[in-house]
Amino acid sequence: MTFTRHLKSCPLSAIRSFILRKKPNIRNMSGMAGGLRPASIVALHRSLAPAFEKFCQANSGPLPLLGRSEPGKWTLPALGAVSDTRMDRPQFRKYEFGACTGSLTSLEEYLEQLKDMVTFFLGCSFSLEGALEKVGLLGRDPAGHGHTTVPCATIAGFCCPLVVTMRPIPKDKLEGLVQASCSMMGEQGQPIHIGDPEMLGIRDLSKPDYGHAVVCEPGEVPVFWPSPLTSLEAVSSYKTPLAFTSAPGCTVMTHLEDLKGPEAPASCLTPEGIPEVVPISQDPLHYSIASASAVQKIRELETIIGIDPGNRGVGHLLCKDELLRASLSLSHARSVLITTGFPTHFNHEPPEETDGPPGAIALAAFLQALEKGVSLIVDQRAWSLFQKLVEEAVERGVLKTQLPVLTYQGGSAGAARALLCDDRDPKSPRFDHLVAIERTGRAADGNYYNARKMNIKHLVDPIDDLFLAAQKIPGISSTGVGDGGNELGMGKVKEAVKSHIRNGDVIACDVEADFAVIAGVSTWGGCALACALYILNSCEVHGRYLRKATGPPRAAGAQNWTEALPSVSKEEKTLGILVQHKVRSGVSGNVGMEVDGLPFHGTHAQMIQKLLDVTMVHM
């Protein structure tokens, strides 16, 4: 460390002179004066340079391009390569038609070939050591590197899987390390996955493809960053006749002013970029990341929908950050199954109430805009009603395209798994998130009750079984949205329901969801989930984490996302469709433009506008 500090105070010419003499053990050079930085290299024929540059730009996480040389201007062999360990080991790799055919200590014998080549300089992740030191984790074992099943964006023939580096981090240091690494390394310091390695296609951390195995001790979480060793896979996959790369673990020192191209990104710790780490799943273990500003907005949404216009005591059911965790989990989902329908008016036809379906349609519309699979599942008795609701929502522009409307009657022990998984295989789930919005939920005695303790089991199919089965299938998460405690998913807060909700000792739902979103009116919860998804997918920090720092940002879809948000007009159209089909308000039993006895024009329209105001500010 003393030696490194001495080098920082040296003139650049003296540092270059030192490198010329090939002295060993030069480490952690990224902070040196004059722009001297460690870099790994890729040297390719000049004809491939434009494509490889675009490939790096499209996959800036694993391939942070510091710059490139002009064709034929190879100067680094004179400087030599600087290893992070010792100088007598091979410093370069030679590739011929995709195969590594040699490990070299110098490239001097290939100077003639290098005249027709362009050298690319890729940033290294050694600055992570500084972040580890900042949170008291310096001196830990070096990270291993491994292949994933995550594909990099393909550009002009360059295609390869992402390579990652892993560090085991104690849970109590996790957020501090992520913030420190982003502060010191910019967006390159942001991890691309936190949790179960199998979610990246890595089956065995004890067998890394590069480097040494690093073991996670109890209380530690595996954290993954994109690795510049991805460049070796890119060169190998292209099968060019001749190419050179740095050997794993070796770098060259380069001066950025001598290069053509951008410098490394600045810190991402702006007010909009401070990352927050949020646990969203235990099986498999999975954390997500979003900016502090995005997290704060979603917390504002949760506060807004938590008001209790019916004075039912729902404030006692509130659990902090359930909306945040539910929306983060939905953001990672590929296919979502939504259920709704509460037949509280058992003496009328149809017996459904107006709360629930509008929130389900609002969430489905936004999931469609995010290009996720989304289906609706309802009671067989009500299938025709919901099929018409979906069709007319498409006709009126509330939904972009038709939703599959499914039913489930149970019948056998394996029926739920058969619906949730391909070939009943829990390793192949059809859906990775289930959402219930104002869906009647099963009580402890096996019956289903409305708020007045009336048993409506004869009108209800056992869709609860799907949520119970999902608890035993890794990779399927669930969310319940409710406003009275008798809704599917509210088993997570059933003790509070029993203590604080009228008739709670009888009506409390016994079936849990992973996340319990509480709202004064359940439809508000569905709309809030859609708004939260908009906030997350407009957040650069979360977007980078979602795409594993590969491929371009998804900002191009922002306009479509805006159009897919809930609006006063769209919610009015959905409620109008329900009224046309004689669906009644939950509290009053009226057939009219109201939900839970509250008028649409005024109460509900005002709530939708409040959610939109929070969602769209500074976007």
XYZ file of C-alpha atoms in Angstrom:
619
model
C 0.000 0.000 0.000
C 2.870 2.397 0.813
C 4.420 1.639 -2.556
C 1.159 2.438 -4.357
C 0.815 5.762 -2.533
C 4.377 6.616 -3.583
C 3.535 5.910 -7.216
C 0.512 8.207 -7.034
C 2.834 11.082 -6.195
C 5.271 10.299 -9.012
C 5.268 12.104 -12.364
C 3.618 10.142 -15.165
C 6.940 9.820 -17.004
C 8.494 8.148 -13.991
C 5.603 5.678 -13.758
C 5.965 4.802 -17.445
C 9.701 4.324 -16.972
C 9.011 2.000 -14.057
C 6.624 -0.107 -16.118
C 9.191 -0.346 -18.920
C 11.504 -2.127 -16.500
C 8.688 -4.628 -15.797
C 8.752 -4.425 -12.019
C 6.374 -6.839 -10.230
C 3.425 -6.425 -7.862
C 1.893 -3.190 -9.106
C -1.651 -3.265 -7.718
C -4.773 -1.120 -7.418
C -3.586 1.460 -9.923
C -7.020 2.775 -10.890
C -6.734 5.852 -8.714
C -3.367 7.024 -10.027
C -2.772 10.576 -11.136
C -2.689 11.421 -14.807
C -5.305 8.881 -15.871
C -3.100 5.792 -15.596
C -5.467 2.843 -15.256
C -5.294 -0.945 -15.275
C -6.988 -2.482 -18.286
C -7.400 -5.844 -19.947
C -6.875 -5.933 -23.691
C -8.376 -7.502 -26.774
C -6.482 -7.191 -30.074
C -8.431 -8.004 -33.240
C -7.981 -7.489 -36.970
C -8.915 -3.939 -37.963
C -11.845 -5.214 -40.070
C -13.552 -6.478 -36.899
C -12.961 -3.324 -34.855
C -16.269 -1.515 -35.616
C -18.330 -4.592 -34.728
C -16.407 -5.326 -31.541
C -16.666 -1.708 -30.441
C -20.451 -1.839 -30.868
C -20.512 -5.162 -29.021
C -18.722 -3.562 -26.074
C -21.024 -0.554 -26.132
C -24.074 -2.829 -26.151
C -22.698 -4.836 -23.195
C -21.045 -2.120 -21.173
C -21.343 -4.000 -17.879
C -18.944 -6.859 -18.605
C -17.080 -4.940 -21.315
C -16.480 -1.379 -20.032
C -14.644 0.159 -22.956
C -11.982 2.634 -21.808
C -10.748 3.223 -25.345
C -9.057 1.730 -28.378
C -5.888 2.209 -30.351
C -5.658 3.334 -33.940
C -4.985 0.451 -36.352
C -1.360 -0.619 -36.240
C -0.387 1.647 -33.333
C 0.587 -1.061 -30.891
C 2.718 0.406 -28.099
C 1.901 -1.704 -25.086
C 4.470 -4.477 -25.729
C 7.104 -1.834 -25.050
C 5.458 -1.120 -21.731
C 4.827 -4.757 -20.929
C 1.897 -6.234 -19.067
C 1.412 -5.801 -15.368
C -0.032 -8.725 -13.448
C -1.881 -8.404 -10.218
C 0.435 -11.085 -8.844
C 3.857 -11.545 -10.523
C 5.602 -10.801 -13.804
C 7.001 -14.235 -14.665
C 3.638 -15.738 -15.499
C 1.974 -15.624 -18.947
C 0.485 -12.205 -19.556
C -1.413 -12.749 -22.819
C -3.459 -15.392 -24.613
C -3.325 -16.154 -28.295
C -6.503 -17.294 -30.076
C -6.733 -18.920 -33.507
C -10.191 -19.604 -34.940
C -11.722 -19.428 -31.466
C -9.299 -21.787 -29.750
C -6.713 -20.636 -27.246
C -3.437 -21.843 -28.800
C -0.887 -20.245 -26.515
C -0.090 -18.352 -23.319
C 2.512 -15.642 -23.832
C 4.684 -13.435 -21.617
C 5.136 -10.943 -24.468
C 3.694 -10.100 -27.864
C 6.953 -8.839 -29.333
C 7.248 -11.707 -31.820
C 3.853 -10.755 -33.298
C 4.607 -7.103 -34.062
C 4.138 -7.639 -37.807
C 0.620 -9.112 -37.321
C -0.258 -6.389 -34.830
C 0.212 -3.743 -37.499
C -3.157 -4.812 -38.938
C -4.886 -5.019 -35.568
C -6.790 -2.680 -33.257
C -6.321 -2.968 -29.501
C -9.290 -2.458 -27.179
C -8.797 -1.534 -23.514
C -11.447 -2.745 -21.084
C -11.826 -1.515 -17.533
C -11.093 -3.851 -14.621
C -12.933 -4.396 -11.359
C -9.951 -4.093 -9.033
C -11.472 -0.954 -7.482
C -13.861 -3.309 -5.699
C -11.028 -3.843 -3.226
C -11.422 -0.224 -2.158
C -15.152 -0.700 -1.574
C -14.465 -3.864 0.434
C -11.967 -1.943 2.537
C -14.471 0.861 3.112
C -16.991 -1.535 4.702
C -14.371 -3.497 6.638
C -14.045 -6.515 4.336
C -10.519 -6.031 2.963
C -8.270 -9.080 2.907
C -11.000 -11.497 1.844
C -10.237 -14.240 -0.654
C -10.084 -13.077 -4.290
C -13.206 -13.595 -6.342
C -13.774 -16.496 -8.690
C -15.204 -16.033 -12.190
C -17.736 -18.222 -13.933
C -19.906 -18.604 -17.028
C -23.608 -17.917 -16.798
C -26.530 -18.757 -19.045
C -27.230 -15.024 -19.457
C -26.593 -14.075 -23.095
C -24.840 -10.857 -23.979
C -26.479 -8.762 -26.683
C -25.384 -10.102 -30.072
C -23.724 -7.647 -32.455
C -22.504 -8.555 -35.964
C -21.481 -12.090 -35.077
C -20.099 -11.356 -31.640
C -22.132 -13.349 -29.133
C -21.275 -15.075 -25.885
C -22.599 -15.747 -22.389
C -21.978 -13.282 -19.597
C -19.081 -14.109 -17.273
C -19.408 -12.942 -13.670
C -17.221 -12.572 -10.633
C -18.598 -13.453 -7.195
C -17.884 -12.227 -3.668
C -19.582 -13.585 -0.540
C -20.837 -10.620 1.494
C -22.287 -10.642 5.047
C -25.957 -9.622 4.994
C -25.362 -6.677 7.323
C -22.688 -5.283 4.948
C -24.634 -5.818 1.752
C -26.206 -2.414 1.136
C -23.133 -0.566 2.406
C -20.887 -2.441 -0.018
C -23.201 -1.871 -2.989
C -23.332 1.857 -2.250
C -19.563 2.041 -1.700
C -18.774 0.152 -4.904
C -21.126 2.381 -6.928
C -19.599 5.481 -5.332
C -16.051 4.409 -6.214
C -16.614 2.679 -9.558
C -19.691 4.333 -11.040
C -22.255 2.047 -12.635
C -19.512 -0.566 -13.102
C -19.615 -1.007 -9.334
C -23.251 -2.082 -9.331
C -23.750 -5.848 -9.002
C -25.943 -7.616 -11.532
C -27.282 -10.329 -9.220
C -27.531 -10.916 -5.492
C -28.604 -14.340 -4.327
C -28.938 -17.869 -5.646
C -26.274 -18.567 -8.314
C -28.587 -21.022 -10.111
C -30.681 -18.039 -11.192
C -27.685 -17.172 -13.393
C -27.251 -20.775 -14.517
C -24.292 -21.367 -12.189
C -24.698 -24.790 -10.600
C -21.574 -25.034 -8.462
C -19.718 -22.063 -6.980
C -16.940 -24.395 -5.872
C -15.928 -24.926 -9.512
C -15.320 -21.496 -11.093
C -14.219 -21.306 -14.707
C -11.476 -18.830 -13.809
C -9.661 -18.174 -10.545
C -10.159 -19.815 -7.175
C -13.333 -21.019 -5.526
C -14.772 -18.689 -2.889
C -17.043 -20.219 -0.266
C -20.091 -18.494 1.237
C -20.126 -18.878 5.006
C -23.351 -18.854 7.075
C -24.832 -15.372 7.108
C -23.208 -14.430 3.796
C -24.877 -13.777 0.455
C -23.265 -14.399 -2.953
C -22.992 -11.113 -4.872
C -22.153 -11.101 -8.579
C -20.547 -8.434 -10.746
C -20.007 -8.591 -14.527
C -16.493 -9.733 -15.389
C -14.268 -8.369 -18.179
C -13.309 -12.005 -18.780
C -16.471 -12.012 -20.868
C -14.160 -10.668 -23.576
C -12.350 -14.026 -23.741
C -15.647 -15.746 -24.452
C -16.497 -13.171 -27.130
C -13.180 -13.711 -28.918
C -13.523 -17.477 -28.657
C -17.083 -17.488 -30.008
C -16.265 -15.341 -33.056
C -13.522 -17.731 -34.269
C -11.432 -15.045 -35.947
C -8.160 -16.378 -37.473
C -5.988 -14.510 -34.957
C -6.625 -12.524 -31.796
C -4.857 -11.697 -28.554
C -6.233 -11.010 -25.090
C -4.881 -10.369 -21.631
C -4.502 -13.528 -19.599
C -7.002 -13.871 -16.730
C -5.782 -11.899 -13.728
C -3.370 -9.766 -15.759
C -3.599 -6.139 -16.787
C -1.690 -3.526 -18.698
C -1.306 0.021 -17.461
C -2.574 2.565 -19.917
C -3.020 6.309 -20.024
C -6.557 7.251 -21.028
C -5.483 10.398 -22.850
C -3.576 8.201 -25.295
C -6.688 6.271 -26.238
C -9.542 6.843 -28.633
C -12.870 6.450 -26.875
C -14.749 7.241 -23.658
C -13.391 7.220 -20.146
C -14.904 5.175 -17.361
C -18.303 6.325 -16.096
C -18.593 8.621 -13.130
C -20.104 7.655 -9.801
C -23.767 6.654 -9.934
C -24.417 8.043 -6.448
C -26.510 10.980 -7.574
C -29.702 11.631 -5.611
C -31.527 9.574 -8.248
C -28.887 6.830 -8.306
C -28.160 5.827 -4.714
C -28.902 2.089 -4.761
C -31.039 0.389 -2.131
C -30.941 -3.391 -1.724
C -34.236 -5.149 -0.987
C -34.802 -8.884 -0.245
C -37.625 -10.264 -2.388
C -37.346 -14.048 -2.072
C -35.927 -16.663 0.277
C -36.403 -19.701 -1.964
C -34.569 -19.093 -4.159
C -32.578 -16.450 -2.283
C -32.922 -13.248 -4.280
C -32.371 -9.559 -3.631
C -33.218 -6.707 -5.964
C -31.872 -3.180 -6.367
C -33.523 0.148 -7.127
C -32.520 3.770 -6.633
C -33.355 5.499 -3.379
C -35.576 7.957 -5.235
C -37.589 5.143 -6.864
C -37.943 3.387 -3.506
C -39.168 6.602 -1.887
C -41.830 7.094 -4.552
C -43.157 3.577 -4.078
C -43.311 4.149 -0.336
C -45.368 7.262 -1.046
C -47.759 5.153 -3.129
C -48.081 2.690 -0.250
C -48.970 5.515 2.129
C -51.544 6.975 -0.255
C -53.473 3.719 -0.783
C -53.371 2.960 2.939
C -56.041 5.497 3.847
C -59.202 3.931 5.259
C -62.299 5.678 3.876
C -64.597 2.991 5.251
C -63.102 3.171 8.772
C -62.687 -0.605 8.853
C -59.372 -0.576 10.722
C -57.181 -1.612 7.798
C -54.397 0.601 9.131
C -53.707 -2.129 11.691
C -52.943 -4.567 8.858
C -50.303 -2.447 7.132
C -46.807 -3.926 6.770
C -44.071 -1.558 5.610
C -42.600 -2.015 2.128
C -44.928 -4.803 1.023
C -45.820 -2.786 -2.092
C -42.112 -2.232 -2.757
C -41.184 -5.891 -2.411
C -44.211 -7.076 -4.384
C -43.509 -4.702 -7.272
C -39.801 -5.621 -7.334
C -40.709 -9.296 -7.471
C -43.207 -8.616 -10.277
C -40.577 -6.620 -12.128
C -38.358 -9.717 -12.242
C -41.234 -12.031 -13.231
C -41.674 -13.349 -16.740
C -45.260 -14.620 -16.504
C -47.956 -13.535 -14.044
C -51.270 -15.136 -13.096
C -53.872 -12.730 -11.675
C -57.056 -13.702 -9.857
C -59.947 -11.553 -8.666
C -63.658 -11.849 -7.908
C -65.526 -11.614 -4.605
C -69.143 -12.913 -4.819
C -70.355 -11.053 -1.748
C -73.870 -10.406 -3.174
C -74.983 -14.034 -3.002
C -78.661 -13.142 -3.568
C -77.994 -11.388 -6.889
C -76.799 -12.372 -10.339
C -73.979 -11.843 -10.862
C -72.918 -11.946 -7.194
C -69.574 -10.192 -7.833
C -68.719 -6.744 -6.515
C -67.119 -3.864 -8.413
C -63.953 -3.785 -6.288
C -61.103 -5.935 -7.597
C -61.614 -6.401 -11.343
C -60.647 -2.803 -12.246
C -57.414 -3.159 -10.266
C -56.696 -6.527 -11.887
C -57.221 -5.084 -15.386
C -55.047 -2.051 -14.577
C -52.179 -4.286 -13.437
C -52.595 -6.634 -16.396
C -52.450 -3.714 -18.840
C -49.113 -2.572 -17.475
C -47.675 -6.076 -17.382
C -48.612 -6.340 -21.064
C -46.713 -3.125 -21.770
C -43.652 -4.661 -20.100
C -44.089 -7.623 -22.479
C -44.655 -10.102 -19.673
C -46.964 -13.054 -19.957
C -50.186 -12.379 -18.069
C -53.325 -14.481 -17.579
C -56.480 -14.125 -15.515
C -57.988 -16.974 -13.479
C -61.527 -16.782 -12.070
C -64.388 -18.940 -10.821
C -65.845 -21.137 -13.534
C -69.262 -19.733 -12.624
C -68.022 -16.224 -13.498
C -65.955 -17.124 -16.570
C -68.402 -15.640 -19.064
C -68.590 -12.347 -17.146
C -64.819 -11.925 -17.034
C -64.395 -12.990 -20.646
C -66.765 -10.179 -21.642
C -64.958 -7.749 -19.323
C -61.634 -8.519 -20.998
C -63.048 -8.347 -24.524
C -64.721 -5.005 -23.915
C -61.610 -3.643 -22.150
C -59.651 -4.403 -25.330
C -62.336 -2.775 -27.497
C -62.236 0.406 -25.386
C -58.444 0.627 -25.301
C -57.987 -0.262 -21.639
C -56.126 -3.467 -22.505
C -53.764 -3.703 -25.438
C -54.550 -7.316 -26.300
C -56.758 -10.165 -25.144
C -55.954 -11.902 -21.835
C -56.347 -15.659 -21.462
C -59.128 -16.247 -18.915
C -58.623 -19.526 -17.046
C -60.547 -21.486 -14.436
C -59.561 -24.005 -11.768
C -61.808 -26.461 -9.965
C -59.193 -28.470 -8.072
C -60.109 -32.131 -7.738
C -56.830 -33.895 -6.989
C -53.719 -33.340 -4.945
C -51.656 -32.643 -8.061
C -54.189 -30.442 -9.871
C -52.685 -27.168 -8.641
C -49.165 -28.181 -9.638
C -50.468 -29.339 -13.020
C -51.837 -25.854 -13.701
C -48.792 -24.012 -12.358
C -46.045 -26.146 -13.927
C -45.325 -27.699 -17.289
C -45.670 -31.492 -16.982
C -46.189 -30.987 -13.226
C -42.451 -30.321 -12.962
C -41.698 -27.784 -10.183
C -38.507 -26.863 -12.032
C -40.597 -25.632 -14.987
C -43.226 -23.224 -13.620
C -45.580 -21.622 -16.152
C -45.963 -18.589 -13.905
C -43.422 -17.059 -11.563
C -45.802 -14.705 -9.755
C -49.417 -15.056 -8.600
C -51.483 -11.989 -7.715
C -54.851 -11.936 -5.950
C -56.723 -8.610 -5.948
C -59.909 -8.575 -3.846
C -60.263 -12.317 -4.270
C -62.304 -14.133 -1.640
C -59.992 -16.124 0.620
C -60.391 -19.372 2.530
C -60.829 -19.070 6.306
C -59.336 -21.421 8.894
C -62.506 -23.570 8.942
C -62.337 -24.122 5.167
C -65.224 -21.787 4.363
C -65.274 -18.447 2.545
C -66.944 -15.449 4.181
C -67.992 -11.978 3.182
C -67.566 -9.105 5.656
C -70.926 -9.904 7.288
C -69.875 -13.479 8.138
C -72.087 -14.998 5.443
C -70.609 -18.234 4.063
C -70.274 -18.010 0.264
C -68.308 -21.198 -0.298
C -70.899 -22.507 -2.776
C -69.954 -19.668 -5.156
C -66.185 -20.067 -4.932
C -63.673 -22.338 -6.686
C -60.545 -23.387 -4.700
C -58.106 -21.006 -6.378
C -56.470 -20.706 -2.933
C -54.933 -24.123 -3.672
C -52.719 -22.485 -6.293
C -51.275 -20.099 -3.714
C -50.708 -22.951 -1.270
C -48.995 -25.035 -3.962
C -46.841 -22.066 -4.998
C -45.386 -21.935 -1.488
C -43.716 -25.293 -2.206
C -42.444 -24.455 -5.695
C -39.179 -22.472 -5.704
C -39.345 -19.579 -8.101
C -43.061 -18.766 -7.757
C -43.843 -15.745 -5.589
C -47.270 -14.418 -4.657
C -48.997 -11.165 -3.753
C -52.344 -10.657 -2.074
C -54.136 -7.298 -2.237
C -56.927 -6.739 0.260
C -58.871 -4.182 2.267
C -60.658 -6.237 4.909
C -58.618 -9.304 5.813
C -60.926 -11.912 4.240
C -59.166 -11.736 0.863
C -56.813 -14.349 -0.569
C -53.267 -13.724 0.636
C -54.265 -11.933 3.826
C -53.267 -14.972 5.872
C -49.957 -13.144 6.290
C -51.711 -10.623 8.556
C -54.455 -12.871 9.970
C -53.598 -12.215 13.624
C -54.043 -8.483 13.066
C -57.311 -9.198 11.205
C -58.611 -11.219 14.133
C -57.715 -8.446 16.586
C -58.753 -5.334 14.692
C -61.302 -6.134 11.954
C -64.975 -6.613 12.636
C -65.846 -10.335 12.548
C -62.143 -10.982 11.997
C -62.101 -14.066 14.210
C -64.404 -15.769 11.693
C -63.700 -14.199 8.312
C -59.883 -13.900 8.413
C -58.266 -15.565 5.413
C -55.940 -18.375 6.452
C -53.946 -18.544 3.189
C -50.773 -16.466 3.021
C -49.127 -14.681 0.131
C -45.467 -13.707 0.150
C -46.484 -10.058 0.046
C -49.623 -8.568 1.585
C -50.515 -5.216 0.011
C -53.103 -3.421 2.131
C -55.304 -0.704 0.655
C -58.390 1.222 1.720
C -59.985 -0.176 -1.458
C -58.356 -3.186 -3.101
C -58.535 -1.802 -6.640
C -56.259 1.005 -5.462
C -53.666 -1.659 -4.619
C -53.776 -3.048 -8.170
C -53.361 0.444 -9.622
C -50.507 1.162 -7.199
C -48.705 -2.006 -8.313
C -48.924 -0.834 -11.929
C -47.572 2.588 -10.961
C -44.768 1.039 -8.926
C -43.758 -1.082 -11.917
C -43.601 2.071 -14.036
C -41.328 3.727 -11.460
C -39.024 0.705 -11.289
C -38.755 0.208 -15.028
C -38.000 3.924 -15.489
C -35.211 3.670 -12.888
C -31.741 3.310 -14.453
C -30.336 1.523 -11.408
C -33.091 -1.104 -11.442
C -33.073 -1.366 -15.229
C -29.367 -2.179 -15.291
C -29.904 -4.834 -12.614
C -32.800 -6.373 -14.552
C -30.839 -6.729 -17.766
C -27.663 -7.907 -15.957
C -25.763 -4.918 -17.428
C -26.081 -6.467 -20.901
C -27.940 -5.037 -23.857
C -29.266 -1.501 -24.241
C -31.425 0.225 -21.591
C -35.182 -0.185 -22.008
C -35.897 3.545 -21.951
C -37.224 3.325 -25.505
C -40.390 1.705 -24.116
C -41.141 4.555 -21.720
C -43.766 6.081 -23.977
C -45.704 2.824 -24.238
C -45.400 2.419 -20.482
C -46.906 5.857 -19.940
C -49.861 4.978 -22.138
C -50.349 1.725 -20.207
C -50.560 3.380 -16.790
C -53.925 3.480 -15.009
C -55.827 6.685 -15.648
C -59.084 8.214 -14.491
C -60.509 7.680 -17.971
C -59.520 4.004 -18.211
C -60.710 3.182 -14.697
C -64.024 4.856 -15.495
C -64.346 2.714 -18.639
C -63.602 -0.519 -16.730
C -66.077 0.306 -13.981
C -68.635 1.252 -16.634
C -68.282 -2.181 -18.249
C -68.940 -3.854 -14.890
C -71.999 -1.677 -14.289
C -73.366 -2.571 -17.720
C -73.199 -6.219 -16.651
C -75.089 -5.467 -13.401
C -72.081 -5.888 -11.083
C -72.796 -4.208 -7.742
C -70.886 -2.045 -5.284
C -69.491 -4.083 -2.398
C -70.849 -2.115 0.566
C -74.085 -0.598 -0.701
C -75.131 -3.234 -3.236
C -75.940 -0.482 -5.721
C -75.570 -0.927 -9.451
C -73.802 2.286 -10.359
C -70.494 4.105 -10.664
C -69.224 3.342 -7.182
C -66.862 0.923 -5.426
C -67.312 -0.164 -1.806
C -70.085 2.421 -1.477
C -67.744 5.257 -2.527
C -68.531 7.308 -5.651
C -66.168 7.011 -8.599
C -66.312 10.717 -9.447
C -64.612 12.223 -6.472
C -63.184 9.466 -4.288
C -61.815 6.961 -6.815
C -60.945 9.427 -9.551
C -59.087 11.523 -6.978
C -57.138 8.473 -5.747
C -56.055 7.476 -9.278
C -54.871 11.022 -9.920
C -52.859 11.083 -6.690
C -51.102 7.868 -7.665
C -50.290 9.263 -11.105
C -48.985 12.528 -9.659
C -46.458 10.655 -7.492
C -45.551 8.278 -10.305
C -44.878 10.889 -12.964
C -43.089 13.586 -10.957
C -39.541 14.166 -12.259
C -39.889 11.291 -14.730
